[in-house]
Amino acid sequence: RVRMIDDQWLVSASCFLLNAEVHGRRLRECLGFTDKIPPKVLTTQLLGYSSQLRQLKEKSMEKELTLTREKLVLHLPRLYGLLNGYVVHNSERSREDIEIITTNLGSRPSVWLGEDFVVPSSVALSVGLDARPYLHTAPASMRAFRALLRTLGVRECFRPFDYAEVLDIMHQEFLTSSLPESHTTLAVSIAQYLYDHSTSLSNPPYLPSQSNVLTLATKMYYNDAPWLHDGKKRVCVKETISHAVADRLGVRSLRKDLLRSSASGLNESLAWIPKASDNANRSQRLKNILSLYAEGPGTLFEFVQNADDAGATRVTFVLDVENYPDAALIAPSMRRAQGPALCVYNDATFTERD
């Protein structure tokens, strides 16, 4: 319980300090000054530093905070080095020491990042995306204690799931409030990272809406039809998230939803288009209709007459012999109108009476 003043940065939180010189080796050994510092003492000291920094930040004592950080940069390597030695030493006793270390530090802010301590689970030796203040990279100065870090729970790298979990944490933190700009930027970056590195997620992630509120992806839409009117005012995902990224992460297409909601009406209005199953009767139907007109261009004259009756000043006939793609039509029944056709146009407009 008593150590020399030289060890104050290692033991002061739980041991008394002797501010005097003891020259005799035998006497130093007898007093226990040469014994290894127990891991419990070292972990108590480390947690004491973490608590001290937190209190200084809460009290906004910037000058004291800066001085403390400068001293920790000098003295923490020795403390971490001693803890790392307990981890790498292979013996029955070392396993007991490791248990003490992990129990005391594993779930508490104990990894030094240069300015503050964080919990080991939020640190990785290498990262694919800067997700501070939620996920961190172990600084180069700490990687010399790799065995200790890995024992405490520091990972080699973060998985896509870890970044998705950051979005969950941010949602719990802000709920229905708008995110600050820095957090919005981070959320957009995470969305892109998930698109690039994850084939699937167990649950849909939270993504920022156009109002910067984190919302479950499956409850939002990406606006791929800005020319269509959305009477329901659906919640749309942040416009800086691409449609491809949004679609992969579970966001729904606004265009498809708008068209789906009116598909029944479209199908009814397009019922005049002959069905594919009617191919056998199509020629006969056309023949019957045309038989009502005299031979020659009577049908075309009828279109011209209709245009004149409507007050048109121009009539255009287009014979289109092409077959067009049918993968993205506004209604399935329109596939039947994607083949060759005679198109007739006039420049008259419908009146309210029409």
Tab-separated table of N, CA, C and O in Angstrom, residues 198-263:
chain	number	residue	atom	x	y	z
A	198	SER	N	-21.940	-3.997	-47.529
A	198	SER	CA	-22.851	-4.964	-46.925
A	198	SER	C	-23.801	-5.527	-47.970
A	198	SER	O	-24.429	-4.776	-48.721
A	199	THR	N	-23.886	-6.858	-48.010
A	199	THR	CA	-24.824	-7.494	-48.927
A	199	THR	C	-26.226	-7.538	-48.334
A	199	THR	O	-27.209	-7.514	-49.055
A	200	SER	N	-26.305	-7.593	-47.014
A	200	SER	CA	-27.612	-7.618	-46.359
A	200	SER	C	-27.463	-7.239	-44.894
A	200	SER	O	-26.414	-7.445	-44.289
A	201	LEU	N	-28.524	-6.659	-44.346
A	201	LEU	CA	-28.577	-6.317	-42.929
A	201	LEU	C	-29.770	-7.024	-42.317
A	201	LEU	O	-30.802	-7.218	-42.964
A	202	SER	N	-29.613	-7.424	-41.054
A	202	SER	CA	-30.700	-8.143	-40.389
A	202	SER	C	-31.931	-7.265	-40.207
A	202	SER	O	-33.065	-7.745	-40.229
A	203	ASN	N	-31.717	-5.952	-40.045
A	203	ASN	CA	-32.830	-5.010	-39.882
A	203	ASN	C	-32.572	-3.773	-40.731
A	203	ASN	O	-31.416	-3.368	-40.929
A	204	PRO	N	-33.624	-3.134	-41.232
A	204	PRO	CA	-33.425	-1.907	-42.006
A	204	PRO	C	-32.831	-0.818	-41.123
A	204	PRO	O	-33.206	-0.693	-39.952
A	205	PRO	N	-31.914	-0.014	-41.646
A	205	PRO	CA	-31.270	1.024	-40.828
A	205	PRO	C	-32.109	2.299	-40.756
A	205	PRO	O	-33.067	2.497	-41.508
A	206	TYR	N	-31.727	3.153	-39.823
A	206	TYR	CA	-32.287	4.497	-39.771
A	206	TYR	C	-31.475	5.387	-40.711
A	206	TYR	O	-30.241	5.322	-40.734
A	207	LEU	N	-32.178	6.234	-41.465
A	207	LEU	CA	-31.527	7.138	-42.411
A	207	LEU	C	-32.110	8.536	-42.229
A	207	LEU	O	-33.260	8.685	-41.799
A	208	PRO	N	-31.338	9.567	-42.571
A	208	PRO	CA	-31.866	10.926	-42.415
A	208	PRO	C	-32.905	11.258	-43.485
A	208	PRO	O	-32.733	10.935	-44.662
A	209	SER	N	-33.990	11.891	-43.067
A	209	SER	CA	-35.010	12.348	-44.000
A	209	SER	C	-34.591	13.698	-44.571
A	209	SER	O	-33.534	14.240	-44.228
A	210	GLN	N	-35.431	14.265	-45.428
A	210	GLN	CA	-35.120	15.571	-45.996
A	210	GLN	C	-35.076	16.658	-44.926
A	210	GLN	O	-34.434	17.684	-45.105
A	211	SER	N	-35.748	16.416	-43.800
A	211	SER	CA	-35.700	17.368	-42.683
A	211	SER	C	-34.644	16.981	-41.653
A	211	SER	O	-34.646	17.491	-40.530
A	212	ASN	N	-33.759	16.035	-42.024
A	212	ASN	CA	-32.634	15.602	-41.175
A	212	ASN	C	-33.061	14.889	-39.902
A	212	ASN	O	-32.346	14.911	-38.893
A	213	VAL	N	-34.211	14.243	-39.952
A	213	VAL	CA	-34.675	13.424	-38.827
A	213	VAL	C	-34.427	11.964	-39.176
A	213	VAL	O	-34.836	11.500	-40.246
A	214	LEU	N	-33.759	11.230	-38.287
A	214	LEU	CA	-33.495	9.824	-38.551
A	214	LEU	C	-34.802	9.035	-38.512
A	214	LEU	O	-35.527	9.058	-37.519
A	215	THR	N	-35.071	8.345	-39.606
A	215	THR	CA	-36.328	7.605	-39.774
A	215	THR	C	-36.004	6.226	-40.332
A	215	THR	O	-35.063	6.073	-41.112
A	216	LEU	N	-36.778	5.229	-39.939
A	216	LEU	CA	-36.550	3.882	-40.442
A	216	LEU	C	-36.651	3.880	-41.968
A	216	LEU	O	-37.577	4.456	-42.539
A	217	ALA	N	-35.689	3.227	-42.602
A	217	ALA	CA	-35.605	3.264	-44.066
A	217	ALA	C	-36.896	2.807	-44.729
A	217	ALA	O	-37.340	3.398	-45.717
A	218	THR	N	-37.505	1.765	-44.208
A	218	THR	CA	-38.703	1.199	-44.838
A	218	THR	C	-39.931	2.099	-44.694
A	218	THR	O	-40.965	1.814	-45.295
A	219	LYS	N	-39.825	3.189	-43.936
A	219	LYS	CA	-40.943	4.115	-43.777
A	219	LYS	C	-40.756	5.385	-44.605
A	219	LYS	O	-41.515	6.346	-44.460
A	220	MET	N	-39.733	5.369	-45.469
A	220	MET	CA	-39.453	6.539	-46.289
A	220	MET	C	-39.443	6.176	-47.770
A	220	MET	O	-39.467	5.008	-48.152
A	221	TYR	N	-39.378	7.230	-48.589
A	221	TYR	CA	-39.349	7.073	-50.043
A	221	TYR	C	-38.186	7.886	-50.603
A	221	TYR	O	-37.796	8.908	-50.034
A	222	TYR	N	-37.649	7.424	-51.711
A	222	TYR	CA	-36.711	8.267	-52.451
A	222	TYR	C	-37.463	8.841	-53.653
A	222	TYR	O	-38.217	8.152	-54.329
A	223	ASN	N	-37.278	10.135	-53.879
A	223	ASN	CA	-38.092	10.848	-54.859
A	223	ASN	C	-37.522	10.673	-56.267
A	223	ASN	O	-36.727	11.483	-56.738
A	224	ASP	N	-37.930	9.604	-56.934
A	224	ASP	CA	-37.501	9.342	-58.302
A	224	ASP	C	-38.553	9.798	-59.313
A	224	ASP	O	-38.496	9.419	-60.478
A	225	ALA	N	-39.477	10.625	-58.847
A	225	ALA	CA	-40.493	11.173	-59.750
A	225	ALA	C	-40.847	12.589	-59.308
A	225	ALA	O	-41.973	12.869	-58.898
A	226	PRO	N	-39.908	13.535	-59.375
A	226	PRO	CA	-40.186	14.903	-58.909
A	226	PRO	C	-41.256	15.604	-59.724
A	226	PRO	O	-41.807	16.614	-59.284
A	227	TRP	N	-41.568	15.068	-60.899
A	227	TRP	CA	-42.592	15.684	-61.741
A	227	TRP	C	-44.008	15.238	-61.355
A	227	TRP	O	-44.982	15.791	-61.857
A	228	LEU	N	-44.118	14.223	-60.480
A	228	LEU	CA	-45.422	13.743	-60.048
A	228	LEU	C	-45.821	14.420	-58.738
A	228	LEU	O	-44.979	14.679	-57.878
A	229	HIS	N	-47.095	14.689	-58.584
A	229	HIS	CA	-47.600	15.334	-57.368
A	229	HIS	C	-47.892	14.284	-56.296
A	229	HIS	O	-48.608	13.312	-56.543
A	230	ASP	N	-47.326	14.500	-55.113
A	230	ASP	CA	-47.560	13.586	-53.994
A	230	ASP	C	-48.547	14.227	-53.036
A	230	ASP	O	-48.186	15.030	-52.175
A	231	GLY	N	-49.811	13.863	-53.182
A	231	GLY	CA	-50.844	14.446	-52.345
A	231	GLY	C	-50.748	14.047	-50.890
A	231	GLY	O	-51.218	14.764	-50.006
A	232	LYS	N	-50.118	12.906	-50.591
A	232	LYS	CA	-50.030	12.415	-49.211
A	232	LYS	C	-48.828	12.976	-48.462
A	232	LYS	O	-48.679	12.729	-47.265
A	233	LYS	N	-47.961	13.697	-49.153
A	233	LYS	CA	-46.774	14.280	-48.522
A	233	LYS	C	-45.963	13.212	-47.794
A	233	LYS	O	-45.680	13.304	-46.597
A	234	ARG	N	-45.572	12.192	-48.482
A	234	ARG	CA	-44.797	11.102	-47.902
A	234	ARG	C	-43.429	11.603	-47.440
A	234	ARG	O	-42.886	12.546	-48.008
A	235	VAL	N	-42.885	10.936	-46.423
A	235	VAL	CA	-41.568	11.297	-45.904
A	235	VAL	C	-40.508	10.763	-46.862
A	235	VAL	O	-40.468	9.563	-47.152
A	236	CYS	N	-39.653	11.643	-47.350
A	236	CYS	CA	-38.612	11.249	-48.306
A	236	CYS	C	-37.241	11.264	-47.646
A	236	CYS	O	-36.958	12.059	-46.750
A	237	VAL	N	-36.382	10.376	-48.126
A	237	VAL	CA	-35.036	10.262	-47.596
A	237	VAL	C	-34.201	11.464	-48.026
A	237	VAL	O	-34.536	12.157	-49.010
A	238	LYS	N	-33.131	11.731	-47.310
A	238	LYS	CA	-32.236	12.847	-47.626
A	238	LYS	C	-31.803	12.786	-49.087
A	238	LYS	O	-31.403	11.733	-49.580
A	239	GLU	N	-31.882	13.924	-49.770
A	239	GLU	CA	-31.623	13.941	-51.210
A	239	GLU	C	-30.166	13.637	-51.560
A	239	GLU	O	-29.866	13.256	-52.700
A	240	THR	N	-29.250	13.770	-50.590
A	240	THR	CA	-27.845	13.459	-50.858
A	240	THR	C	-27.558	11.955	-50.828
A	240	THR	O	-26.446	11.535	-51.124
A	241	ILE	N	-28.543	11.152	-50.458
A	241	ILE	CA	-28.424	9.693	-50.542
A	241	ILE	C	-28.969	9.265	-51.906
A	241	ILE	O	-30.125	9.535	-52.234
A	242	SER	N	-28.128	8.637	-52.707
A	242	SER	CA	-28.527	8.284	-54.065
A	242	SER	C	-29.681	7.284	-54.065
A	242	SER	O	-29.907	6.567	-53.086
A	243	HIS	N	-30.407	7.240	-55.183
A	243	HIS	CA	-31.535	6.317	-55.299
A	243	HIS	C	-31.079	4.869	-55.172
A	243	HIS	O	-31.768	4.035	-54.566
A	244	ALA	N	-29.908	4.547	-55.738
A	244	ALA	CA	-29.403	3.172	-55.671
A	244	ALA	C	-29.103	2.768	-54.232
A	244	ALA	O	-29.439	1.664	-53.794
A	245	VAL	N	-28.481	3.676	-53.476
A	245	VAL	CA	-28.167	3.403	-52.070
A	245	VAL	C	-29.461	3.258	-51.269
A	245	VAL	O	-29.628	2.324	-50.486
A	246	ALA	N	-30.388	4.189	-51.467
A	246	ALA	CA	-31.650	4.149	-50.733
A	246	ALA	C	-32.419	2.865	-51.022
A	246	ALA	O	-32.941	2.215	-50.107
A	247	ASP	N	-32.474	2.473	-52.280
A	247	ASP	CA	-33.208	1.267	-52.659
A	247	ASP	C	-32.613	0.029	-52.009
A	247	ASP	O	-33.330	-0.835	-51.502
A	248	ARG	N	-31.277	-0.079	-52.005
A	248	ARG	CA	-30.600	-1.225	-51.394
A	248	ARG	C	-30.890	-1.312	-49.895
A	248	ARG	O	-31.001	-2.415	-49.347
A	249	LEU	N	-31.011	-0.168	-49.242
A	249	LEU	CA	-31.179	-0.145	-47.790
A	249	LEU	C	-32.632	-0.217	-47.349
A	249	LEU	O	-32.923	-0.138	-46.160
A	250	GLY	N	-33.560	-0.362	-48.299
A	250	GLY	CA	-34.954	-0.587	-47.929
A	250	GLY	C	-35.891	0.580	-48.135
A	250	GLY	O	-37.087	0.474	-47.841
A	251	VAL	N	-35.373	1.718	-48.616
A	251	VAL	CA	-36.242	2.865	-48.894
A	251	VAL	C	-37.075	2.557	-50.138
A	251	VAL	O	-36.597	1.941	-51.086
A	252	ARG	N	-38.331	3.004	-50.144
A	252	ARG	CA	-39.235	2.683	-51.244
A	252	ARG	C	-39.219	3.760	-52.330
A	252	ARG	O	-38.937	4.933	-52.061
A	253	SER	N	-39.524	3.345	-53.524
A	253	SER	CA	-39.594	4.255	-54.669
A	253	SER	C	-40.897	5.043	-54.619
A	253	SER	O	-41.986	4.474	-54.577
A	254	LEU	N	-40.786	6.380	-54.636
A	254	LEU	CA	-41.984	7.218	-54.647
A	254	LEU	C	-42.757	7.026	-55.950
A	254	LEU	O	-43.991	6.969	-55.957
A	255	ARG	N	-42.052	6.918	-57.060
A	255	ARG	CA	-42.707	6.733	-58.356
A	255	ARG	C	-43.554	5.465	-58.368
A	255	ARG	O	-44.723	5.479	-58.751
A	256	LYS	N	-42.948	4.374	-57.913
A	256	LYS	CA	-43.680	3.109	-57.915
A	256	LYS	C	-44.879	3.156	-56.982
A	256	LYS	O	-45.935	2.613	-57.294
A	257	ASP	N	-44.717	3.823	-55.833
A	257	ASP	CA	-45.816	3.870	-54.879
A	257	ASP	C	-46.966	4.722	-55.411
A	257	ASP	O	-48.138	4.361	-55.270
A	258	LEU	N	-46.630	5.859	-56.038
A	258	LEU	CA	-47.668	6.700	-56.612
A	258	LEU	C	-48.427	5.965	-57.720
A	258	LEU	O	-49.642	6.048	-57.820
A	259	LEU	N	-47.676	5.247	-58.548
A	259	LEU	CA	-48.305	4.528	-59.648
A	259	LEU	C	-49.101	3.333	-59.159
A	259	LEU	O	-50.155	3.014	-59.694
A	260	ARG	N	-48.582	2.693	-58.112
A	260	ARG	CA	-49.293	1.546	-57.561
A	260	ARG	C	-50.648	1.978	-56.987
A	260	ARG	O	-51.654	1.285	-57.113
A	261	SER	N	-50.651	3.139	-56.340
A	261	SER	CA	-51.894	3.621	-55.729
A	261	SER	C	-52.946	3.986	-56.769
A	261	SER	O	-54.136	4.010	-56.475
A	262	SER	N	-52.511	4.294	-57.984
A	262	SER	CA	-53.472	4.650	-59.033
A	262	SER	C	-53.509	3.628	-60.149
A	262	SER	O	-54.083	3.874	-61.196
A	263	ALA	N	-52.898	2.462	-59.908
A	263	ALA	CA	-52.810	1.453	-60.969
A	263	ALA	C	-54.179	0.952	-61.393
A	263	ALA	O	-54.434	0.733	-62.581
